[in-house]
C-alpha cells in the first residue's frame, strides 16, 4: 500500500506479477476489453491490490467508452473506490474525478478532486484547474443546444460560477482580487 502511494509498484510474488503483467500487456496493446476482463479477474483473486483495482476501473472506462463494451458505470466507480480505499492515492482520486465528470456525476467528481488536492497540496492548483475546465466543458457540451441562447444564461450561471471558483482557487485568488485585476 505505501509503495503505491509513493508511485512505486507493489512487490508481488512472481506468479502474481505474471498475471498482472499479462493484463498490462493487453492494456498496452489497446485491447481494453481483454484487459478489463483480465484485471477484473485479477482483482477478484487479489482483492488487496489497489493497482489491480485501479486498472480494472481504467480499462473498464476505456472499454466501455471507446470500444462499446457493456461495463456498468457503477462497476467502474466501485473499482475506483476500492483502489482509493486501499491506497489513498491522489492520482487515483484525480482519475476517479475525471471519470465521474465523464458520466455526469459532478458532485462526486468535485469531492474526488478536493480529496486529491488535500492529499497532495503541491498539485492542488493542477487538480482544481483540471476540475474547473473538465467540469465546465462537460456542462457546456451537455447544454450545447441552448448555450448561445441569452435566455439560458441564467440556467448556466451556477455551473459557470462553480468552474470560475475553482479556477480562482487554483491560482489562490479571491473573487474580489480577480475583479480588481479585471
Backbone as a ProteinNet text record, in pm:
[ID]
protein_1_A
[PRIMARY]
XXXXXXXXXXXXXXXXXXXXXXXXXXXXXXXXXXXXXXXXXXXXXXXXXXXXXXXXXXXXXXXXXXXXXXXXXXXXXXXXXXXXXXXXXXXXXXXXXXXXXXXXXXXXXXXXXXXXXXXXXXXXXXXXXXXXXXXXXXXXXXXXXXXXXXXXXXXXXXXXXXXXXXXXXXXXXXXXXXXXXX
[TERTIARY]
82.7	0	86.7	184	269.5	346.6	385.3	457.2	372.6	244.8	157.5	135.3	132.3	107.3	225.3	346.9	460.6	504.1	416.1	443	519.2	554.5	626	527.1	554	469.2	489.3	381.7	396	475.7	540.8	610.8	507.5	517.8	425.7	506.7	445.7	500.7	518.6	623.8	645.3	525.2	454.2	337	224.9	208.7	107	147.3	275.3	324.3	303.2	317.2	297	153.1	56.5	-84.5	-109.1	-49.8	-64.8	-4.2	113.1	181.7	103.3	37.7	-42.5	-159	-221.6	-330.2	-276.8	-160.7	-98.8	-64.1	-20.5	15.2	-107.3	-221.2	-345	-381	-365	-395.6	-299.3	-172.5	-71.6	-92.1	-147.3	-171.9	-302.3	-376.6	-500.5	-623.8	-608.4	-723.4	-786.4	-862.6	-916.9	-1024.8	-1098	-1196.6	-1126.4	-1022.5	-946.5	-878.4	-821.6	-753.3	-852.2	-970.9	-1071.8	-1105.8	-1129.3	-1160.6	-1046.4	-923.8	-806.9	-789.6	-805	-790.5	-907	-1024.6	-1139.5	-1115	-1064.9	-1032.1	-918.1	-816.5	-700.9	-746.3	-831.2	-877	-962.1	-1036.3	-1114.8	-1023.8	-913.2	-817.7	-727.8	-695.9	-605.1	-673.2	-775.8	-859.4	-788.8	-669.7	-598.5	-495.2	-495.6	-400.8	-468.7	-438.4	-500.7	-475.3	-356.1	-322.1	-408.5	-438	-526.6	-665.2	-717.3	-849	-846.5	-738.5	-726.8	-730.4	-653.2	-651.3	-780.4	-847.9	-980.4	-1071.9	-1069.1	-1152.3	-1112.2	-982.8	-934.7	-971	-946	-976.7	-1126.6	-1203.8	-1349.3	-1397.6	-1338.4	-1372.8	-1341.9	-1222.4	-1184.1	-1262.3	-1280	-1352.3	-1495.9	-1560.2	-1699.6	-1711.1	-1618.4	-1626.4	-1586.4	-1471.3	-1418.7	-1454	-1478.8	-1494.5	-1630.4	-1722.2	-1858.7	-1882.5	-1788.6	-1809.8	-1923.1	-1991.6	-2102.6	-2047.6	-1992.8	-1941.8	-2026.1	-2083.1	-2170.5	-2089	-2143.8	-2082.1	-2058.3	-2153.8	-2142.3	-2024.2	-1996.9	-1884.7	-1752	-1745.1	-1623.4	-1603	-1708.9	-1699.3	-1657	-1710	-1675	-1527.2	-1475.2	-1334	-1244.1	-1279.3	-1202.2	-1207.7	-1326.6	-1344.7	-1260.5	-1256.4	-1176.3	-1027.1	-982.5	-841.3	-807.5	-896.4	-875.3	-873.9	-967.2	-976.8	-847.4	-789.5	-667.9	-540.9	-540.5	-415.3	-417.5	-530.7	-537.4	-460.7	-433.6	-353.9	-427.4	-360.7	-417.2	-441.7	-353.4	-370.7	-497.5	-527.5	-648.1	-773	-767.5	-878.7	-898.6	-789.9	-797.4	-860.3	-815.3	-871.1	-1018.5	-1052	-1192	-1275.6	-1224.6	-1295.2	-1319.3	-1218.6	-1231.8	-1336.3	-1334.6	-1436.2	-1575.9	-1589.9	-1721.2	-1772.9	-1685.9	-1728.9	-1780.4	-1709.7	-1747.8	-1884.7	-1929.4	-2059.8	-2163.5	-2130.5	-2226.2	-2246.7	-2154.4	-2164.5	-2074.5	-2122	-2040.4	-2008.8	-2103.8	-2077.1	-1970.4	-1979.3	-1880.3	-1742.7	-1742	-1616.6	-1553.4	-1635.2	-1584.4	-1521	-1588.1	-1533.3	-1398.5	-1390.5	-1267.2	-1151.6	-1177.8	-1071.7	-1028.8	-1122.2	-1086.3	-1002.4	-1035.7	-955.8	-813.3	-802.4	-670.2	-589	-651.1	-582.1	-540.4	-622.1	-588.8	-472.2	-470.6	-364.2	-230.5	-232.9	-108.9	-121.8	-93.6	-110.4	-22.8	89.8	177.2	112.9	17.3	-52.9	-193.2	-231.6	-368.3	-406.3	-318.3	-359.7	-394.1	-321	-347.8	-481.8	-507.7	-635	-753.7	-741.3	-850.9	-876.5	-770.6	-790.5	-842.2	-794.6	-846.3	-994.3	-1032.4	-1174.8	-1253.9	-1208.9	-1281.7	-1301.1	-1195.4	-1201.5	-1283.3	-1259	-1332.5	-1481.3	-1509.5	-1648.2	-1716.7	-1653.4	-1709.6	-1734.5	-1635.7	-1651	-1765.2	-1777.8	-1885.2	-2022.1	-2032.7	-2159.4	-2194.4	-2098.2	-2125	-2160.1	-2097.2	-2130.4	-2272.6	-2311.6	-2445.7	-2554.8	-2517	-2612	-2580.6	-2511.1	-2465.7	-2579.8	-2693.9	-2805.9	-2867.3	-2843.3	-2900.2	-2794.1	-2668.3	-2560.6	-2557.4	-2593.1	-2589.1	-2718.7	-2818	-2946.2	-2935.5	-2953.8	-2942.8	-3036	-3148.7	-3242.4	-3186.6	-3088.7	-3030.4	-2915	-2872.9	-2759.1	-2781.7	-2901.9	-2932	-2922.6	-2964.3	-2958.5	-2814.5	-2728.4	-2588.2	-2502.4	-2550.7	-2471.7	-2415.8	-2493.5	-2437.3	-2320.2	-2328	-2220.7	-2095.2	-2115.6	-2003.4	-1938.8	-2021.8	-1970.8	-1883.8	-1930.1	-1851.4	-1717.6	-1719	-1594	-1500	-1553	-1471.3	-1415.6	-1495.6	-1447.4	-1327.2	-1331.7	-1219.6	-1097.4	-1119.6	-1005.2	-937.5	-1017	-959.6	-889.1	-946.9	-885.1	-750.1	-742.7	-618.3	-505.1	-539.3	-434.5	-434.6	-506.9	-511.3	-548.9	-661.7	-706.4	-852.7	-883.8	-1021.9	-1099.6	-1231.5	-1312.5	-1291.6	-1273.7	-1252.6	-1121.3	-1017.4	-888.4	-898	-969.2	-986.6	-1060.9	-1166.7	-1243	-1154.9	-1069.8	-984.1	-881.5	-842.6	-744.8	-809.4	-937.7	-1008.2	-1058.2
-118.7	0	124.4	133.7	251.8	266.8	154.8	161.7	227.6	193.2	250.3	398.2	440.6	580.6	668	613.6	695.6	669.7	606.6	590.3	463.9	384.3	260.8	145.2	54.8	-63.4	-151.4	-214.2	-302.6	-427.9	-484.2	-609.9	-721.4	-802.6	-914.5	-1041.7	-1148.8	-1280.9	-1295	-1361	-1371.8	-1427.6	-1523.6	-1579.6	-1476.1	-1399.4	-1294.2	-1184	-1148.4	-1044.7	-1085.1	-1213.2	-1262.6	-1238	-1262.5	-1237.8	-1088.2	-1008.5	-863.7	-815.4	-864.1	-824.3	-864.7	-979.6	-1023.7	-927.3	-884.1	-786.6	-653.3	-612.7	-487.4	-494.2	-610.6	-628	-605.4	-660.3	-639.9	-491.9	-425.7	-283.6	-203.4	-234.7	-163.1	-180	-292.9	-317	-251.2	-192.8	-125.1	-213.5	-336.4	-426.2	-410.3	-302.8	-269.2	-365.5	-426.8	-527.3	-646.5	-694.9	-807.8	-767.9	-647.8	-600.6	-585.7	-535.1	-521	-657.1	-754	-889.4	-945.3	-924.3	-977	-907.9	-776.3	-704.9	-733.4	-752.3	-785.8	-920.4	-1016.1	-1147.5	-1134	-1057.9	-1037.6	-976.6	-874.6	-806.9	-896.4	-987.1	-1080	-1182.2	-1217.3	-1311	-1243.3	-1114.8	-1040.1	-909.2	-920.5	-803.8	-694.4	-718.4	-616.1	-541.4	-562.8	-496	-372.8	-257.6	-132.5	-107	-137.1	-113.3	-199.1	-320.3	-406.2	-346.1	-293.1	-228.4	-102.9	-26.9	95.6	63.9	-34.8	-68.7	-138.1	-204.3	-257.3	-141.4	-37.5	80.7	149.9	173.3	243.3	166.7	36.2	-43.9	-53.5	-62.9	-62.6	67.4	177.2	308	314.9	278.3	283.2	182.4	62.3	-41.5	0.8	59.4	99.1	226.6	317.6	445.1	438.4	381.8	383.2	258.4	149.8	23	-42.3	26.7	-20.1	-143	-177.6	-292.2	-261	-361.7	-345.5	-349.4	-237.7	-225.5	-120	-155.8	-63.8	46.6	165.9	280.7	249.3	184.6	151.7	58.3	-34.3	-126.3	-51.8	42.5	122	208.4	271	353.7	270.1	150	61.8	23	-1.3	-37.7	80.3	200.6	318.9	336.3	322.2	339.4	239.4	115.8	13.7	48.3	92.6	131.7	246.2	343.1	458.3	414.2	328.6	277.9	207.4	132.4	56.6	141.1	248.8	322.6	466.5	533.3	674.6	763.4	714.7	786.1	907.3	1021.3	1141.5	1117.9	1045.9	1016.2	934.9	842.6	761.8	848.3	938.3	1031.3	1116.6	1165.9	1250	1174.3	1050.9	969.7	940.7	911.5	887.2	1012.3	1126.3	1251.7	1277.7	1254.2	1273.9	1178.9	1054.3	958.5	1006.9	1050.9	1097.4	1212.8	1303.6	1412	1354.4	1256.3	1199.7	1131.6	1089.9	1024.4	1112.8	1241.7	1337.1	1332.2	1272.7	1267.6	1378.2	1501.4	1618.7	1638.2	1610.6	1625.3	1526.7	1404.6	1301.7	1340.9	1396.7	1442.6	1553.2	1646.9	1758.1	1706.5	1611.6	1552.3	1485.4	1411	1338.9	1435.9	1539.6	1638	1710.1	1741.4	1805.5	1712.8	1584.6	1487.1	1480.4	1476.3	1471.3	1594.4	1711.4	1836	1837.1	1778.2	1772.7	1676.6	1565.8	1465.9	1517.9	1580.1	1628.8	1779.1	1855.8	2000.7	2064.3	2003.7	2060.7	2055.3	1966.5	1952.6	2013.9	2073.2	2123	2222.6	2316.1	2403.9	2326.3	2221.3	2138.5	2068.3	2010.8	1940.9	2037	2152.8	2249.7	2300.2	2332.2	2384.4	2276	2152.8	2044.7	2023.5	2022.3	2007.3	2119.1	2243.1	2357.8	2344.4	2311.6	2305.4	2185.8	2069.5	1949.4	1961.3	2013.2	2034.9	2133	2244.6	2346.4	2289.3	2219.8	2161.2	2060.2	1978.4	1878.6	1946.4	2047.5	2119.9	2186.6	2254.1	2324.2	2225.9	2110.3	2009.6	1957.4	1939	1886.9	1991.9	2118.4	2226.3	2298.7	2232.8	2296	2356.7	2290.5	2339.9	2468.7	2499.6	2622.7	2722.6	2686.2	2769.9	2909.7	2924.3	3055.2	3135	3075.6	3142.2	3234.2	3364.8	3458.7	3424.1	3362.1	3324.1	3211.8	3140.3	3027.9	3069.5	3192.7	3239.5	3217.5	3244.8	3227.1	3080.6	2991	2847.6	2798.5	2856	2813.3	2884	2993.5	3074.2	2995.6	2910.1	2837.6	2746.3	2687.2	2599.3	2679.7	2790.9	2877.8	2933.2	2968.6	3021.5	2917.9	2792.9	2688.8	2669.5	2665.5	2649.5	2766.2	2885.4	3003.2	3001.7	2957.8	2949.6	2855.6	2744.7	2650.7	2703.9	2779.3	2840.8	2942.2	3020.6	3116.1	3044.5	2936.5	2856	2801.8	2764.6	2710	2812.2	2939.1	3041.5	3119.4	3066.1	3122.8	3270.7	3298.2	3435.3	3446.3	3551.3	3575.5	3637.2	3624.3	3690	3841.7	3900.6	4046.2	4084.6	4008.2	4037	4020.8	3918.1	3897.3	4015.2	4060	4175.6	4299.1	4318.9	4438	4432.5	4312.6	4298.4	4310.5	4282.5	4291.1	4431.1
0	0	0	87.7	90.7	-39.1	-98.4	-225.1	-332.4	-338.4	-440.8	-417.9	-294	-265.2	-304.9	-302.3	-341.3	-484.9	-563.3	-706.1	-742.6	-646	-672.4	-683.2	-775.4	-788.3	-665.7	-618.5	-502.6	-540	-440.2	-465.5	-469.4	-573.2	-588	-602.8	-561.6	-586.4	-737.9	-787	-932.5	-1010	-954.7	-1023.5	-1032.2	-926.4	-924.4	-1022.3	-1021.7	-1112.9	-1258.2	-1286.4	-1422.7	-1468.4	-1379.3	-1412.3	-1433.1	-1345.4	-1356.9	-1489.9	-1521.4	-1645.5	-1770.1	-1765.5	-1879.9	-1903.1	-1794.2	-1806.3	-1857.7	-1808.6	-1854.5	-2003.1	-2047.3	-2188.5	-2277.5	-2235.6	-2312	-2314.3	-2200.9	-2194.7	-2283.3	-2274	-2353.5	-2503	-2542	-2684.4	-2732.1	-2638	-2674.3	-2671.9	-2625.3	-2616.1	-2477.6	-2461.2	-2330.4	-2283.3	-2375.9	-2336	-2271.2	-2336.1	-2282.5	-2151.9	-2149.3	-2028.7	-1913.3	-1942.9	-1837.9	-1778.7	-1864.1	-1815.7	-1732.6	-1781.3	-1709.9	-1574.5	-1570.8	-1443.6	-1348.9	-1403.4	-1319.6	-1250.4	-1326.5	-1269.4	-1168.2	-1206.4	-1118.7	-985.1	-992.3	-870.4	-782.4	-843.8	-762.2	-693.3	-759.9	-699.4	-596.3	-618.8	-531.2	-489.4	-404.2	-372.4	-291.4	-243.2	-166.4	-249.1	-379.6	-468.6	-529.6	-474.4	-520.1	-668.2	-713.2	-853.5	-946.5	-905.1	-983.3	-996.5	-886.3	-889.6	-976	-962.9	-1042	-1191.5	-1233.1	-1375.4	-1420.1	-1328.2	-1360.7	-1398.7	-1316.6	-1343	-1472	-1489.3	-1608.7	-1736.1	-1735.6	-1854.8	-1878.4	-1771.1	-1785.6	-1847	-1803.6	-1857.2	-2006.8	-2045.1	-2186.8	-2270.6	-2217.1	-2292.2	-2318.9	-2218.7	-2237.4	-2319.2	-2300.4	-2370.3	-2515.7	-2543.6	-2680.1	-2759	-2688.4	-2758.6	-2738.2	-2671.7	-2660.9	-2575.6	-2488.5	-2400.5	-2303	-2261	-2166.8	-2024.2	-1980.8	-1844.6	-1775.4	-1662.8	-1590.7	-1523.9	-1529.2	-1462.3	-1315.2	-1251.3	-1108.9	-1082.5	-1176.2	-1159.2	-1170.4	-1262.1	-1277.3	-1152.7	-1106.6	-985.8	-865	-854.7	-742.5	-747.9	-868	-880.6	-842.8	-888.9	-847.3	-696.2	-640.5	-496.4	-417.7	-463.7	-394.9	-404.1	-520.4	-536.6	-441.4	-433.5	-344.6	-199.3	-163.7	-26.7	14.6	-77.5	-46.6	-49.2	-127.9	-144.4	-94.3	-107.2	-72.7	-169.9	-288.6	-388.3	-445.9	-446.9	-508.7	-657.2	-721.8	-864.5	-889.3	-799.6	-814.8	-796.6	-697.9	-679.6	-804.2	-860.4	-979.7	-1095.8	-1118.8	-1227.3	-1203.8	-1080.8	-1045.3	-1070.3	-1031.2	-1054	-1201.2	-1281.8	-1426.2	-1483.8	-1438	-1481.9	-1442	-1317.9	-1270.9	-1355.5	-1394.8	-1482.9	-1614	-1666.4	-1796.7	-1794.6	-1676.7	-1665.8	-1596.1	-1580.2	-1526.6	-1376.7	-1303.9	-1157.7	-1101.1	-1115.6	-1086.8	-938.6	-851.5	-708.1	-662.9	-712.7	-679.2	-735	-854.1	-915.1	-831.6	-789.3	-708.3	-579.4	-513.8	-391.1	-418.4	-528.3	-561.1	-587.3	-663.1	-690.3	-563	-476	-349.6	-262.2	-261.7	-186.2	-242.2	-374.2	-436.7	-397.5	-399.8	-364.6	-218	-133	9.2	34.7	-36.4	-18.7	-70.5	-188.2	-248.6	-273.4	-169.7	-177.3	-285.2	-315.2	-418.8	-556.5	-573.9	-701.8	-697.9	-585.5	-573.9	-683.6	-725.2	-835.6	-963.6	-988.8	-1106.9	-1094	-977.1	-956.9	-965.3	-901.9	-905.8	-1047.7	-1119.2	-1254.9	-1348.2	-1331.9	-1415.6	-1389.1	-1261.2	-1231.3	-1297.6	-1281.6	-1337.2	-1487.2	-1556.9	-1703.3	-1751.3	-1694.5	-1736.5	-1701.3	-1584.7	-1541.5	-1636.4	-1661.6	-1750	-1889.8	-1944.1	-2078	-2083.3	-1979.6	-1976.8	-1969.4	-1885.7	-1872.7	-2005.6	-2065.1	-2190.4	-2301.8	-2302.7	-2404.1	-2384.2	-2259.7	-2235.4	-2260.1	-2255.4	-2281.8	-2412.3	-2501.4	-2626.1	-2706.6	-2708.1	-2789	-2734.7	-2606.3	-2550.8	-2505.5	-2514.4	-2460.3	-2520.3	-2645.1	-2711	-2694.9	-2636.1	-2615.3	-2493.6	-2512.4	-2399.7	-2283.2	-2312.9	-2207.6	-2119.6	-2171.1	-2097.6	-2007.5	-2019.4	-1939.8	-1790.4	-1744.7	-1602.2	-1560.7	-1647.9	-1616.1	-1608.3	-1690.9	-1693.1	-1588.4	-1534.8	-1441.2	-1321.9	-1255.1	-1139.9	-1178.5	-1296.7	-1342.6	-1376	-1443	-1476.7	-1349.8	-1253.8	-1127.1	-1055.5	-1052	-985.3	-1056.1	-1188	-1262.9	-1234.6	-1233.5	-1206.9	-1064.7	-968.7	-830.1	-819.8	-892.4	-888.3	-962.7	-1070	-1138	-1046	-975.4	-880.6	-765.7	-720.7	-614.3	-660.9	-787.8	-843.1	-839.4	-854.8	-853.1	-721.4	-624	-489.6	-492.5	-557.6	-572.9	-530.7	-459.4	-417.5	-534.1	-529.7	-633.4	-636.8	-519.1	-511.3	-579.7	-554.9	-618.4	-769.2	-814.7	-958.1	-1020	-953.5	-1003.7	-1013.7	-914.6	-916	-1028.4	-1066.3	-1174.4	-1312.4	-1319.9	-1447.6	-1469.4
[MASK]
++++++++++++++++++++++++++++++++++++++++++++++++++++++++++++++++++++++++++++++++++++++++++++++++++++++++++++++++++++++++++++++++++++++++++++++++++++++++++++++++++++++++++++++++++++++

